[in-house]
Amino acid sequence: MFIACAASQDLISPGASAPSFSLESDTGDTLSLEELHADGYLVIVFYPGNNTPVCTRQLCELRDSYEELLSHNAQVVGVNNDSREAHAEFRRENNYPFPLLRDTDNRVAHAYGTARRRGVRRSVVVIDGEGTVVYAWPGRPSVEEILGKITG
C-alpha cells in the first residue's frame, strides 16, 4: 500500500488547509506547523537529500534571499527524512539561517503529496498565516516565483 500511495499521490492543492505537523529540527527542537506560520507565511521546501547538488543550490538560493523573505513575514524550513545529525552538518556547512526538519517516516511528505518510495519529491509549498496553502509546486521554483505568491 505504501508504494501504491507514493506512486499515485498528488501534490496538495492551493486553497487546501495545511495538514498539521510537529517535526524534530536539526537542533533537536520540535517545531510545529502552527508555530512556524504564526507570524505570516511558511515556505516548506521538500527536498530529496542533503549534500546533493540540486538540493544544495536550491536551499542556498533561499538562504541568499532569506532577509527578503523575512521582510515579507515568510519563514522557511527544509524537510526530508535524513538524520538530525546529517541535517545539522548540512545546515552548518552551508550557513542556512532556517531549520531543517526530519520527517523520519514520511508522514508529512504523504500529507502534502510529496512522498516517494524512498523519501520525498522535490516540491515547494507556501502556507499563509491562516494555515491555508497558497502555493504548491513540484520541482524547484525560483525564489522570485515564491516571493510573487507571498507578495500578491
Coordinates of C-alpha atoms in Angstrom, one line a residue, residues 26-148:
D26 CA 18.4 19.8 13.1
T27 CA 18.9 21.3 16.6
G28 CA 16.8 18.7 18.3
D29 CA 13.9 21.1 18.9
T30 CA 10.4 20.0 17.9
L31 CA 8.7 22.6 15.6
S32 CA 5.0 22.6 14.7
L33 CA 3.3 24.0 11.6
E34 CA 1.2 26.3 13.9
E35 CA 4.3 28.0 15.4
L36 CA 6.1 28.2 12.1
H37 CA 3.4 30.1 10.3
A38 CA 2.1 32.1 13.3
D39 CA 3.6 35.4 12.1
G40 CA 2.9 35.1 8.4
Y41 CA 3.9 32.7 5.6
L42 CA 5.7 29.5 5.8
V43 CA 7.8 28.2 2.8
I44 CA 8.2 24.4 3.1
V45 CA 10.9 23.0 0.8
F46 CA 10.6 19.2 0.5
Y47 CA 13.9 18.1 -0.9
P48 CA 15.3 14.6 -1.6
G49 CA 18.6 14.7 0.2
N50 CA 21.3 16.7 2.0
N51 CA 24.6 17.3 0.2
T52 CA 23.2 16.7 -3.3
P53 CA 24.0 19.4 -6.0
V54 CA 20.4 20.4 -6.8
C55 CA 19.2 20.4 -3.2
T56 CA 22.2 22.4 -2.1
R57 CA 21.7 25.0 -4.8
Q58 CA 18.0 25.3 -4.1
L59 CA 18.5 25.8 -0.4
C60 CA 21.4 28.2 -1.0
E61 CA 19.2 30.3 -3.2
L62 CA 16.7 30.6 -0.3
R63 CA 19.5 31.3 2.1
D64 CA 20.7 34.1 -0.1
S65 CA 17.1 35.6 -0.3
Y66 CA 16.3 34.9 3.4
E67 CA 16.3 38.5 4.5
E68 CA 13.9 39.4 1.7
L69 CA 11.6 36.5 2.6
L70 CA 11.7 37.6 6.3
S71 CA 10.8 41.2 5.3
H72 CA 7.6 39.7 3.8
N73 CA 6.9 37.7 7.0
A74 CA 7.9 34.4 5.5
Q75 CA 9.7 31.7 7.4
V76 CA 11.5 28.9 5.5
V77 CA 12.0 25.2 6.5
G78 CA 13.6 22.3 4.6
V79 CA 12.1 18.8 5.1
N80 CA 13.3 15.3 4.3
N81 CA 13.9 12.1 6.1
D82 CA 17.7 12.5 6.7
S83 CA 19.0 12.1 10.3
R84 CA 19.2 15.1 12.7
E85 CA 23.0 14.8 12.6
A86 CA 23.1 14.9 8.8
H87 CA 20.7 17.9 8.8
A88 CA 22.9 19.7 11.4
E89 CA 26.0 19.2 9.4
F90 CA 24.4 20.2 6.1
R91 CA 23.0 23.3 7.7
R92 CA 26.3 24.3 9.3
E93 CA 28.3 23.7 6.1
N94 CA 26.0 25.9 4.1
N95 CA 25.1 28.5 6.7
Y96 CA 21.4 28.1 6.3
P97 CA 19.6 30.5 8.6
F98 CA 16.4 28.3 8.6
P99 CA 15.8 24.9 10.2
L100 CA 15.9 21.6 8.5
L101 CA 13.2 19.2 9.7
R102 CA 13.3 15.5 9.9
D103 CA 10.3 13.6 8.6
T104 CA 11.5 10.1 9.6
D105 CA 8.5 8.1 8.4
N106 CA 7.5 10.5 5.5
R107 CA 4.2 11.1 7.3
V108 CA 4.3 14.8 6.5
A109 CA 5.5 14.2 2.9
H110 CA 2.5 11.9 2.5
A111 CA 0.1 14.5 3.9
Y112 CA 1.4 17.1 1.5
G113 CA 1.6 14.8 -1.5
T114 CA 5.4 14.8 -1.9
A115 CA 6.2 11.3 -0.8
R116 CA 8.1 8.9 -2.9
R117 CA 9.2 5.3 -2.3
R118 CA 12.4 6.5 -0.7
G119 CA 11.9 9.9 0.6
V120 CA 10.4 13.0 -0.9
R121 CA 9.8 14.5 -4.3
R122 CA 11.3 18.0 -4.7
S123 CA 8.5 20.4 -4.1
V124 CA 7.7 23.8 -2.5
V125 CA 4.6 24.6 -0.5
V126 CA 3.7 28.0 0.8
I127 CA 1.2 28.4 3.6
D128 CA -0.3 31.7 4.8
G129 CA -0.8 32.8 8.4
E130 CA -4.3 31.3 8.4
G131 CA -2.9 27.8 7.6
T132 CA -4.1 27.7 4.0
V133 CA -1.9 26.5 1.2
V134 CA -1.4 29.4 -1.2
Y135 CA 1.2 27.8 -3.5
A136 CA 2.3 24.3 -4.2
W137 CA 4.8 23.4 -7.0
P138 CA 6.7 20.2 -7.8
G139 CA 10.3 20.8 -8.6
R140 CA 12.4 23.9 -8.0
P141 CA 10.6 27.2 -8.5
S142 CA 12.6 30.3 -8.4
V143 CA 12.8 32.5 -5.3
E144 CA 11.1 35.3 -7.4
E145 CA 8.2 33.0 -8.1
I146 CA 7.8 32.1 -4.4
L147 CA 8.0 35.8 -3.4
G148 CA 5.4 36.6 -6.1

